[in-house]
Short mmCIF file of C-alpha atoms and ligand atoms in Angstrom, two decimals:
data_model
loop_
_atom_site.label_atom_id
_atom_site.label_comp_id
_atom_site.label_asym_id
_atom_site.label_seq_id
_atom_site.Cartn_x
_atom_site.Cartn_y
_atom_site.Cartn_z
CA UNK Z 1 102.46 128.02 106.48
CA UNK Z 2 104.15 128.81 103.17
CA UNK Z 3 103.70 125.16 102.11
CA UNK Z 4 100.63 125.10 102.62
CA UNK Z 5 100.00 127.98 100.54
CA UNK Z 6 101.60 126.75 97.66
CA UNK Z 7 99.35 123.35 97.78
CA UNK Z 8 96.65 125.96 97.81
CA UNK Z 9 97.84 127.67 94.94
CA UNK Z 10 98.50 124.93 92.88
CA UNK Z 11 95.10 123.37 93.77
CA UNK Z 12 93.26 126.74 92.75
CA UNK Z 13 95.69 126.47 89.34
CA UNK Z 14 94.26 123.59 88.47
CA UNK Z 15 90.62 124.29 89.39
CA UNK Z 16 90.70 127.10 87.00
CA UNK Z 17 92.54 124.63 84.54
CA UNK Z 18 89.68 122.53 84.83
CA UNK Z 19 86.74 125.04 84.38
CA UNK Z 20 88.63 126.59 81.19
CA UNK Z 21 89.17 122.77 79.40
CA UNK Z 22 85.61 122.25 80.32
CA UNK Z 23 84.14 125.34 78.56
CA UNK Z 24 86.80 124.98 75.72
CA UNK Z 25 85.75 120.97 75.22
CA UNK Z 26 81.76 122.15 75.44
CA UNK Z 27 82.37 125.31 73.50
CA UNK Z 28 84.43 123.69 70.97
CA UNK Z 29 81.58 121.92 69.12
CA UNK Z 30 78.38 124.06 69.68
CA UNK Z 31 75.55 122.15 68.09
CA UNK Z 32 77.26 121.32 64.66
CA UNK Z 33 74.61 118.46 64.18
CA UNK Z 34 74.26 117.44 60.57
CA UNK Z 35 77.51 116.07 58.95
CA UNK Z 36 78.68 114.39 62.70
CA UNK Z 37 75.78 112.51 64.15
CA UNK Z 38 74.90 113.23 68.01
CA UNK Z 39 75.91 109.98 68.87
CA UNK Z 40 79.49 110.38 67.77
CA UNK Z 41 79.70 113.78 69.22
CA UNK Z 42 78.54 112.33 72.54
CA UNK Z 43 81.17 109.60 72.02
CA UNK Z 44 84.23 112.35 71.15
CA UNK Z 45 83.23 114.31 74.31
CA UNK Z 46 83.09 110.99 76.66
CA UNK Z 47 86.30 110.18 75.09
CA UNK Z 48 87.61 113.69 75.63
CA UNK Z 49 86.61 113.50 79.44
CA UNK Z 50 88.20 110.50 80.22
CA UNK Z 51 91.48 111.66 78.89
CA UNK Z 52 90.79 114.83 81.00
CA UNK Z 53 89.62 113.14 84.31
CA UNK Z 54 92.83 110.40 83.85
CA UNK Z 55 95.53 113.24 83.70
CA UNK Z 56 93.80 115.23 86.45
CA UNK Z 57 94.25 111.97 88.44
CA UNK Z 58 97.67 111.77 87.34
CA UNK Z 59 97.97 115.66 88.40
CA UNK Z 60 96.39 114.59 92.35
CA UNK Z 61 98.91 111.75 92.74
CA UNK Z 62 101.45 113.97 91.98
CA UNK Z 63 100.24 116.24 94.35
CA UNK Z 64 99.98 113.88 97.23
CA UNK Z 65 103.70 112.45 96.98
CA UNK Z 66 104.22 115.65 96.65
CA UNK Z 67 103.00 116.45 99.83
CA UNK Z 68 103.93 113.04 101.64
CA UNK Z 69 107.44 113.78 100.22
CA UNK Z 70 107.32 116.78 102.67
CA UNK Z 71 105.59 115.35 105.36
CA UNK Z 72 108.33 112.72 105.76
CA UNK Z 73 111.04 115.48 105.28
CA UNK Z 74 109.54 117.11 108.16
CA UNK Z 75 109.40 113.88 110.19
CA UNK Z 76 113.31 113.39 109.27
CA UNK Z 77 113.95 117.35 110.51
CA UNK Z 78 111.82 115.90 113.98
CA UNK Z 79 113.36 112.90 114.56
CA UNK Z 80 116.86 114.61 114.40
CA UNK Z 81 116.14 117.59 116.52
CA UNK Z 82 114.80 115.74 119.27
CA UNK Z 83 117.57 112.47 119.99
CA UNK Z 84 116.83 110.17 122.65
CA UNK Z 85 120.17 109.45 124.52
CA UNK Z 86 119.46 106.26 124.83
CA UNK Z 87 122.17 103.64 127.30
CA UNK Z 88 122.05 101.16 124.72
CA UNK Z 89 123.00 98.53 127.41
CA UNK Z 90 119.93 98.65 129.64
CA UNK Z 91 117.39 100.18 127.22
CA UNK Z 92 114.10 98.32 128.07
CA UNK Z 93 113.33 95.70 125.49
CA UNK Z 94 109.50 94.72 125.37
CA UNK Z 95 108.66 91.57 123.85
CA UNK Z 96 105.34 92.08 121.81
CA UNK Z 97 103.79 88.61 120.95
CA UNK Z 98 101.11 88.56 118.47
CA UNK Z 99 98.33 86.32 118.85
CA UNK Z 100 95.07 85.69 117.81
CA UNK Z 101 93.38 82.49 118.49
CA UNK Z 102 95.50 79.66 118.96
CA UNK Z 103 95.05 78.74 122.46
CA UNK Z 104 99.00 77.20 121.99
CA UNK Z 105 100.52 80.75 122.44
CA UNK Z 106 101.27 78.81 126.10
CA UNK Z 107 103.75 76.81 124.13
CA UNK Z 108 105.59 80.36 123.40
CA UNK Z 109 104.75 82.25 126.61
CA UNK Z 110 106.50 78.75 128.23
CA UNK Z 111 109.73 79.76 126.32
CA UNK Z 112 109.64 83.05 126.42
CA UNK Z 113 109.40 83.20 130.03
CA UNK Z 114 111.63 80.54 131.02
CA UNK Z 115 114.66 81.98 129.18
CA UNK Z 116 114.00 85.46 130.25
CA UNK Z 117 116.41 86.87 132.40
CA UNK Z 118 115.17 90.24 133.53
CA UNK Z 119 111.17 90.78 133.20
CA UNK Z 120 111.96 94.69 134.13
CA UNK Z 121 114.21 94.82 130.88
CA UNK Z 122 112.52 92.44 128.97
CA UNK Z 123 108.53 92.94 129.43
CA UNK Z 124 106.21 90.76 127.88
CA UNK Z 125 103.29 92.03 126.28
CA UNK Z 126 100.62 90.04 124.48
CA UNK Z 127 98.37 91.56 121.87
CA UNK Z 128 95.54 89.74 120.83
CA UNK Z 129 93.00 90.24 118.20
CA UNK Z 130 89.93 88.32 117.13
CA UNK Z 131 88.79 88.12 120.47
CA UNK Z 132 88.93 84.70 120.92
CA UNK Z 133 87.64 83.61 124.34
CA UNK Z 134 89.85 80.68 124.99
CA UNK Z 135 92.76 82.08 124.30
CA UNK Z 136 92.16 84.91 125.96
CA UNK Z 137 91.37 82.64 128.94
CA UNK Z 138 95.17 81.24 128.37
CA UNK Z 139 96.62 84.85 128.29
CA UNK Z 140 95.01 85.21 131.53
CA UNK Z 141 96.28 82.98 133.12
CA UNK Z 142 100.12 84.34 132.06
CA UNK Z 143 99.02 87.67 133.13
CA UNK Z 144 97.94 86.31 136.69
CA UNK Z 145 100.59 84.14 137.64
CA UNK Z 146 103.73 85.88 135.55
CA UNK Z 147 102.85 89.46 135.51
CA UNK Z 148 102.49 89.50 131.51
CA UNK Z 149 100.67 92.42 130.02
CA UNK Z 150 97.16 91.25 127.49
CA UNK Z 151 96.42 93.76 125.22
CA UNK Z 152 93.16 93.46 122.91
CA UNK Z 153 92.95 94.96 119.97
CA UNK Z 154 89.66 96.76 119.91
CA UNK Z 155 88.28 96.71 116.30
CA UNK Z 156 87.62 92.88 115.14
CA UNK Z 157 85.64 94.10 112.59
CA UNK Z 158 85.41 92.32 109.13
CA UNK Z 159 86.98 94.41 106.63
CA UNK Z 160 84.87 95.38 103.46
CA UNK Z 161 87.24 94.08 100.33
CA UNK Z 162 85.96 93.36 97.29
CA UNK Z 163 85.65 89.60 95.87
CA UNK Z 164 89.17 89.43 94.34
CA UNK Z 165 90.53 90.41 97.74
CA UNK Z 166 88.47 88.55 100.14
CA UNK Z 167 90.23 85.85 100.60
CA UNK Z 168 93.26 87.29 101.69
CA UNK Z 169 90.75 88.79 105.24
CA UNK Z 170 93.39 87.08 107.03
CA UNK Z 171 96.26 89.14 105.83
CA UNK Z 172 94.53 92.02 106.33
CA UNK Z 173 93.63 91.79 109.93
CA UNK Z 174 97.20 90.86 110.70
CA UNK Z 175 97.90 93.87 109.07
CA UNK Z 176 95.43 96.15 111.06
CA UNK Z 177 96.30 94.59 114.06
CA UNK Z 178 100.60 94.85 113.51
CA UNK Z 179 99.46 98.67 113.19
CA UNK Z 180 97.50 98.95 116.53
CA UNK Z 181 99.99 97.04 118.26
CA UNK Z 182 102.96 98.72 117.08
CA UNK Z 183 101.31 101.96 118.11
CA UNK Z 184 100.40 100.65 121.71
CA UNK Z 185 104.22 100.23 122.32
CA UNK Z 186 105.36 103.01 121.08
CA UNK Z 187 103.13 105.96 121.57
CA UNK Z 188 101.06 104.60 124.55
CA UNK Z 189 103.78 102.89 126.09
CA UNK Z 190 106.29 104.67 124.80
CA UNK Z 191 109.34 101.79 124.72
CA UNK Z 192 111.93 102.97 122.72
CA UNK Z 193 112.38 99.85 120.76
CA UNK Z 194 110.47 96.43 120.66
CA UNK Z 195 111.13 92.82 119.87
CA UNK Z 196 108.54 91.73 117.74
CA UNK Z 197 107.25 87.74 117.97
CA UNK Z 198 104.36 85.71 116.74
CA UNK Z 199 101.93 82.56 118.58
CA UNK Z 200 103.97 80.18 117.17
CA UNK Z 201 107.08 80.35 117.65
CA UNK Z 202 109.44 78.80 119.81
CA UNK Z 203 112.97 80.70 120.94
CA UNK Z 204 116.19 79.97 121.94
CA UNK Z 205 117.93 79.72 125.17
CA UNK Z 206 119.87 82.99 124.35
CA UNK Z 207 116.94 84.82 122.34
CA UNK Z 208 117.15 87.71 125.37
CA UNK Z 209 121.08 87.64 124.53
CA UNK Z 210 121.28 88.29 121.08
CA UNK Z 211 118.95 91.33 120.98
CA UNK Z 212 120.22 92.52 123.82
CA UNK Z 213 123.84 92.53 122.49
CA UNK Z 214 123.24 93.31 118.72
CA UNK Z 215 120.64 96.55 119.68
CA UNK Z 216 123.73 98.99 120.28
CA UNK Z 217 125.01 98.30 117.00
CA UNK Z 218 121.27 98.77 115.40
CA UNK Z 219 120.65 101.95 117.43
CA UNK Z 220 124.50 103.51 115.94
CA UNK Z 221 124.30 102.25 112.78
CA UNK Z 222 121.31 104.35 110.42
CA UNK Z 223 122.38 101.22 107.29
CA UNK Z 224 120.56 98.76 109.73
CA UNK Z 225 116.80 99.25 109.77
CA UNK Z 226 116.13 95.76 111.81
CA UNK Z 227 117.51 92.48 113.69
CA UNK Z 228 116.20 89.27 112.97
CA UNK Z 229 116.53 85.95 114.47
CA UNK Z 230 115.82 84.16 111.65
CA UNK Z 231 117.74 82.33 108.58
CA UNK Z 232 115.86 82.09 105.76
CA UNK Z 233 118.38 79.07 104.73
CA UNK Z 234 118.65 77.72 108.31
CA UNK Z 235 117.55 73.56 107.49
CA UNK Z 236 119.51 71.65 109.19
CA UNK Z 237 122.27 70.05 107.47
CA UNK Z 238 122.49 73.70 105.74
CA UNK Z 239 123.85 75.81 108.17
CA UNK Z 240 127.54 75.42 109.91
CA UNK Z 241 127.59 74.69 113.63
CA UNK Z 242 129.21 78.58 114.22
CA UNK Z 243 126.11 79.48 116.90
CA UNK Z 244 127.89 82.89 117.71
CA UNK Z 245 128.16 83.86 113.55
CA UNK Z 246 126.20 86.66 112.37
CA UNK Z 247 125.46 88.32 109.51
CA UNK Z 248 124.14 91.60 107.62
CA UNK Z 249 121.26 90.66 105.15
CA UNK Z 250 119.45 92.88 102.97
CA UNK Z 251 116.60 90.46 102.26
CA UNK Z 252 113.95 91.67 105.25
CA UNK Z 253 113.57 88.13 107.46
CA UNK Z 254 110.81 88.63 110.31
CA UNK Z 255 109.94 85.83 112.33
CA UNK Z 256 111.17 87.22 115.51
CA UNK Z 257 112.81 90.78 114.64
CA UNK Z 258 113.77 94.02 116.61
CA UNK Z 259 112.65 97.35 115.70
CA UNK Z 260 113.22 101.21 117.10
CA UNK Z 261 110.95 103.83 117.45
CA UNK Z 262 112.39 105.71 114.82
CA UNK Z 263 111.38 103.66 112.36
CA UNK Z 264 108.11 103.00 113.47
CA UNK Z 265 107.71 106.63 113.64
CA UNK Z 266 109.07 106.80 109.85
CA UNK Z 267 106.94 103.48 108.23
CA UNK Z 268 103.96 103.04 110.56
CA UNK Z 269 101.95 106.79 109.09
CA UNK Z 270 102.14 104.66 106.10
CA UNK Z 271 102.06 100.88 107.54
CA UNK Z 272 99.79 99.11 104.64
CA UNK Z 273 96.52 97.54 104.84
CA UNK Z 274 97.91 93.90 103.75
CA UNK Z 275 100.89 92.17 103.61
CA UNK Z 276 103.34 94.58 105.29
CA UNK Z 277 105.89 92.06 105.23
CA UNK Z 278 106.49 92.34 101.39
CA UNK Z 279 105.60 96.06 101.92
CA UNK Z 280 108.84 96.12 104.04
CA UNK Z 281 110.69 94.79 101.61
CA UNK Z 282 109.83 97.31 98.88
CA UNK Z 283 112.58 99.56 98.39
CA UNK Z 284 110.43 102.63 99.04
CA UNK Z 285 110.06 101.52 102.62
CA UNK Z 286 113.63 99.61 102.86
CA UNK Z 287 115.65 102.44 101.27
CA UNK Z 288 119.10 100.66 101.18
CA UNK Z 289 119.06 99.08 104.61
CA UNK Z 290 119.91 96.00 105.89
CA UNK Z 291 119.19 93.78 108.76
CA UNK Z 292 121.09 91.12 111.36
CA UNK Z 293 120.20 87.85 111.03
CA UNK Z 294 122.41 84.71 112.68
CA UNK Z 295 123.77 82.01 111.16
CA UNK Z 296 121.40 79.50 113.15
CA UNK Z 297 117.77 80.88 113.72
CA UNK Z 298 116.85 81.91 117.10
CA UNK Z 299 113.82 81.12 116.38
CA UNK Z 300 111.65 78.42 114.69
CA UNK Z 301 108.07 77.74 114.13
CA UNK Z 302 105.83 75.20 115.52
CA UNK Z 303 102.37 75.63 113.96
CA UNK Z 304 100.61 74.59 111.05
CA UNK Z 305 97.60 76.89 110.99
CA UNK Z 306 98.39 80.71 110.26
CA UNK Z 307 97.40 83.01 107.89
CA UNK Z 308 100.22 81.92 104.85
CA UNK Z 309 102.78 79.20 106.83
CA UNK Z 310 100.11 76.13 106.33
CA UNK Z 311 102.13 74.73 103.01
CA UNK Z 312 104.85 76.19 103.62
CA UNK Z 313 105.57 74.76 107.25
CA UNK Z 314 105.53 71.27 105.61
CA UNK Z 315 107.62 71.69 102.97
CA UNK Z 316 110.03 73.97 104.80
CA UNK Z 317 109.86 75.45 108.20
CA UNK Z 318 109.68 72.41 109.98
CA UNK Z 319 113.14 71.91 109.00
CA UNK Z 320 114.47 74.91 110.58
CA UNK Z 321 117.44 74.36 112.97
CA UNK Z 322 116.80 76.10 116.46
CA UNK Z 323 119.64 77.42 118.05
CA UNK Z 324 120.24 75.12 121.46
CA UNK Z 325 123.71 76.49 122.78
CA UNK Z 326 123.92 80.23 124.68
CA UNK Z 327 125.97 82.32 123.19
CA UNK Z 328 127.14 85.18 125.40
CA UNK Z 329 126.70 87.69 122.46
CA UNK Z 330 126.92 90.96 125.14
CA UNK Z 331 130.68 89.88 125.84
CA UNK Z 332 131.85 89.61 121.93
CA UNK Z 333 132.43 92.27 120.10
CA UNK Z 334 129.73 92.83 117.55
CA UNK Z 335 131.76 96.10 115.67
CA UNK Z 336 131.93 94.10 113.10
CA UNK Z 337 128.52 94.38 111.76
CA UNK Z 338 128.68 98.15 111.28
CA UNK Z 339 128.37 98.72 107.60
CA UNK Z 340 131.90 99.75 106.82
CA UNK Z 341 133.67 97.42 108.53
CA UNK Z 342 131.62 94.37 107.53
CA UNK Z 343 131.60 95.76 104.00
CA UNK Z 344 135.34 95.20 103.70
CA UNK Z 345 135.44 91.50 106.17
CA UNK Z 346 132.30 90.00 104.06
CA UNK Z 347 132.87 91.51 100.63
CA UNK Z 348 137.18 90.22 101.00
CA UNK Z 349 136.00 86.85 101.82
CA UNK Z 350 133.68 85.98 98.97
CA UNK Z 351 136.23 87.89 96.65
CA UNK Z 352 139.12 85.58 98.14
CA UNK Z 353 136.74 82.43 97.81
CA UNK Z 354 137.87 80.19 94.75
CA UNK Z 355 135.48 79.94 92.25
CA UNK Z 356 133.54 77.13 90.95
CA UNK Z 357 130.69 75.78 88.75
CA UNK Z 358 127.55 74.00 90.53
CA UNK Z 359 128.31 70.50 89.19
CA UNK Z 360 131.84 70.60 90.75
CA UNK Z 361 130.68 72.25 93.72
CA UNK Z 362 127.96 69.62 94.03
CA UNK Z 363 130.84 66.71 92.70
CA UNK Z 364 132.82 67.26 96.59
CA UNK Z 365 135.94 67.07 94.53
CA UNK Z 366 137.03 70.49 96.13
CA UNK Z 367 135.42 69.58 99.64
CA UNK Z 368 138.73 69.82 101.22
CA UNK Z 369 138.36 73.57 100.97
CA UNK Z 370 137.03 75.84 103.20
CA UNK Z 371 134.38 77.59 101.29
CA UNK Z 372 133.27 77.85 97.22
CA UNK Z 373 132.32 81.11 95.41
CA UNK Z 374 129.80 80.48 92.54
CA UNK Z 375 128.73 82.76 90.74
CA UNK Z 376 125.51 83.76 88.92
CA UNK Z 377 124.63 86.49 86.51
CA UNK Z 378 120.88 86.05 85.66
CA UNK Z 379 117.69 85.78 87.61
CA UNK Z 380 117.47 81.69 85.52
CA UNK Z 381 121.16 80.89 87.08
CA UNK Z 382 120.57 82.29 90.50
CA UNK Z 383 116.89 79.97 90.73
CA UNK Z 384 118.67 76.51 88.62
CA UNK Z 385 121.29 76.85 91.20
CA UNK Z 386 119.49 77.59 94.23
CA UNK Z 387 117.22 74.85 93.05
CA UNK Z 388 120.06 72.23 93.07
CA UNK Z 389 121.66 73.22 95.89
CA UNK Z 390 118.47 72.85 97.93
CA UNK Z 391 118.32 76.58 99.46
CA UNK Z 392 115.58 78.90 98.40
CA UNK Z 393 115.38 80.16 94.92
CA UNK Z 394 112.72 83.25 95.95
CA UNK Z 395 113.08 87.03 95.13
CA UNK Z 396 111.55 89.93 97.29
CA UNK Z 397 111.23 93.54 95.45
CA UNK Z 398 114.43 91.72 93.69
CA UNK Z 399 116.54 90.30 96.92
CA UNK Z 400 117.07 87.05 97.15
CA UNK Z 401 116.56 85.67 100.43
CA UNK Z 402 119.51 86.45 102.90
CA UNK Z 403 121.40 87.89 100.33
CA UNK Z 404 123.87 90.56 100.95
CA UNK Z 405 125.53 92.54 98.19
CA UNK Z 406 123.72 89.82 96.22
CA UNK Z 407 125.48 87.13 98.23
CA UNK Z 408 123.73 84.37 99.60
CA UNK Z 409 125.86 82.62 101.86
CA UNK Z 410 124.99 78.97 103.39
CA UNK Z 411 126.31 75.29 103.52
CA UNK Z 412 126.30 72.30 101.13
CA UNK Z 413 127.46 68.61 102.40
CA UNK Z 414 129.51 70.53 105.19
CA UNK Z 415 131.68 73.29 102.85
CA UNK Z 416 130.54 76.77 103.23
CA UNK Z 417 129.19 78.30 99.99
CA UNK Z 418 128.87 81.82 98.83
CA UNK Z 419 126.14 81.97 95.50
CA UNK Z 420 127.24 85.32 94.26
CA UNK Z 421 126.87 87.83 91.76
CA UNK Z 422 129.91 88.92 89.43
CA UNK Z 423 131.93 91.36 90.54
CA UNK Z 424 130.78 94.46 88.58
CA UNK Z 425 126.70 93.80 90.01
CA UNK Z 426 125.21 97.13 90.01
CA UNK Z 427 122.97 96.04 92.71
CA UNK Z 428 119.37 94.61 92.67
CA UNK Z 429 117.25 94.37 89.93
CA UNK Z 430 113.39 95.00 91.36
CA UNK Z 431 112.13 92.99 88.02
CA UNK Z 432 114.11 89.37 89.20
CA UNK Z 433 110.73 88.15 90.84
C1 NAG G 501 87.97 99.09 112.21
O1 NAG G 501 88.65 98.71 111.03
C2 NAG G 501 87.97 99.07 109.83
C3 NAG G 501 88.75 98.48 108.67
O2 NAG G 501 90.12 98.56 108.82
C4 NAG G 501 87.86 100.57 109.75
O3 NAG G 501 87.21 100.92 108.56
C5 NAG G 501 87.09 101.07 110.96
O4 NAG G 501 87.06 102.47 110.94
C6 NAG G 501 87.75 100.59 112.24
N1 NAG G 501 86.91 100.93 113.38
C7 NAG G 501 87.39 101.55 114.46
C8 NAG G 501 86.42 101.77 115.56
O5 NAG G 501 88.55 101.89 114.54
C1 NAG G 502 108.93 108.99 125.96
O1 NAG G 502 110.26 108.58 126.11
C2 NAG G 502 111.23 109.54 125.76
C3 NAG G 502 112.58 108.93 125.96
O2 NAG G 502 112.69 107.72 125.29
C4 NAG G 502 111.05 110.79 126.63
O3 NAG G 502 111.98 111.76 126.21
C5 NAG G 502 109.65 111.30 126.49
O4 NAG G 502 109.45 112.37 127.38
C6 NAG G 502 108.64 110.21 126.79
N1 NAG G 502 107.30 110.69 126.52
C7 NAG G 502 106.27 110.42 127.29
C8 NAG G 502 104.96 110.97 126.87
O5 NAG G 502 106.38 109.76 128.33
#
């Protein structure tokens, strides 16, 4: 109650602000025709009013974070009076597979399904949009003869963008529809945490185990905000043959990634019209966090046609390594990964990695040693090096892909290499784009 009187009062402040700068603007020059033409007086007062009506602007935006500030305070105050004890070790896992109209989501539902060992823990729900009859008729058929769930988004509406904008529809339906979705698990179903997957992609034989195993170190840990299956560096030939490594990354992945309701409840009230990926990434919604991803993907894509992956599957998904051995994650011990203890593991072995330049990395005259350390202290070194070294050279909000701490770790010729920042980085620089 007493917040919301104080929005009132500060809204009636600066009504009455208003109506006083009005009169005073109007009052100021009362018919002094003559020396000042009308026209210029006109102009003045137009010129006058926009200054007014752009700091009045500035004055509602500040009003509104203001008020989302304490909106999500609120939601923090919720979320921690009302904990879930959750048994991390049997929580039910729904698989949520986005599709649209690409009749091979079969090729995925195949996978999915066959390496699925426990459809009570591990539901599979499939939400379609765009209301595409024949793959609908597909979905179907999973639904009769597997006991999948077909969800369909209701609004396949165009949406109204202007002509800069329109091109990216695509992006913005995907967007809508992630919302819905997201929503159906977790307020109509109410799953406590979901494994999100797309139409194209194929997964590995122990997918099921590696979000079952890494979800009680998610759930403890409030530094981890997701887990990923995928490397963004994960070519073949460029990642070691260590199936059961993982890491922490603070570059967002996707492509086949594990969220909790807590964090839906936090970022979907806000979930963005387009492009929610990047929107992740943006330290406003990422705050400091960091996700899991493996060492070889546990995931890979298949198709060409998608909203962005068209170039982008030729030129570099295609070459993804798919992880092909199980790895019985739920018997290792994952501790590891919580953020003080991997902090000190990760952050010793780069600092204990000799150091090298690119050209004698690349020359193999030290490839008798385990691992290399080079370093880079500009956004131009990091991309000339990522460049030569054949990993990519991309920035998100500032984080280079997979990077932790600014460390991007991956191999070269069969030596393990860890691009780094020096040792006094203050941390990400949002402008490195
Ligand atoms: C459908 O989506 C459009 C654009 O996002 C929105 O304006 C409209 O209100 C939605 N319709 C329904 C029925 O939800
Ligand atoms: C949703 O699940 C939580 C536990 O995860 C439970 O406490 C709550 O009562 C459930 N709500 C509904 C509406 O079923």
């Amino acid at each position: 109650m007493r917040r919301k009187h104080l929005v009132g009062v500060v809204v009636v402040i600066f009504l009455t602000w208003n109506v006083l700068m009005y009169y005073m603007l109007v009052s100021r020059n009362p018919g002094k025709v003559g020396a000042v033409s009308v026209q210029d007086q006109l102009r003045n007062l137009q010129g006058d009013i926009q200054r007014q009506l752009s700091h009045n602007s500035d004055l509602l935006q500040q009003l509104r974070k203001f008020r989302e500030q304490k909106q999500s305070e609120k939601l923090d105050k919720e979320i921690r009076r009302t904990p879930h004890p959750i048994d991390t070790n049997s929580v039910v896992l729904p698989i949520l597979l986005i599709a649209c109209d690409r009749t091979t989501v079969s090729r995925s539902l195949d996978l999915l399904l066959k390496y699925n060992p426990n459809k009570k823990r591990f539901p599979i729900i499939v939400s379609q949009d765009c209301g595409h009859k024949p793959t609908a008729d597909v979905i179907q058929r999973y639904v009769s003869e597997h006991g999948i769930q077909h969800i369909k988004h209701p609004n396949t509406t165009d949406i109204k963008l202007p002509w800069p904008q329109r091109k990216f529809q695509g992006y913005y339906k995907l967007s809508r529809h992630y919302k819905w979705a997201l929503n159906q698990v977790f307020h109509t179903f109410n799953y406590s945490a979901v494994i999100i997957v797309e139409d194209d992609l194929d997964v590995s034989p122990d997918f099921y185990e590696y979000f079952s195993a890494t979800f009680p170190v998610l759930h403890q840990d409030p530094s981890l905000w997701c887990v990923s299956a995928w490397n963004d560096n994960g070519k073949v030939g460029m990642v070691s043959d260590e199936a059961d490594l993982l890491y922490r990354t603070d570059f967002f992945p996707g492509l086949g990634w594990m969220l909790e309701k807590s964090t839906w409840l936090e970022i979907g009230p806000k979930w963005p019209d387009a492009f929610w990926d990047d929107w992740m990434r943006h330290p406003d919604q990422r705050k400091g966090r960091a996700c899991i991803r493996p060492e070889i993907c546990r995931t890979s894509t298949f198709g060409k046609k998608g909203v962005s992956k068209g170039l982008f599957f030729e030129k570099h998904l295609k070459f993804i390594k798919l992880n092909d051995k199980f790895v019985p994650f739920t018997k290792k011990d994952l501790t590891y990964l919580q953020k003080d203890k991997y902090e000190q593991y990760f952050m010793k072995l780069v600092k204990d990695t000799p150091e090298v330049t690119v050209s004698e990395a690349m020359s193999g005259h030290k490839s008798n040693m385990k691992a290399l350390k080079i370093i880079y202290s500009t956004k131009d070194e990091f991309k000339s090096t990522a460049k030569k070294l054949g990993i990519m050279d991309d920035f998100k909000a500032g984080v280079p892909r997979v990077a932790y701490n600014g460390v991007v770790s991956f191999m070269y010729r069969g030596q393990r290499i860890y691009l780094a920042p020096p040792s006094n980085w203050k941390g990400y620089d949002p402008k490195w784009s």
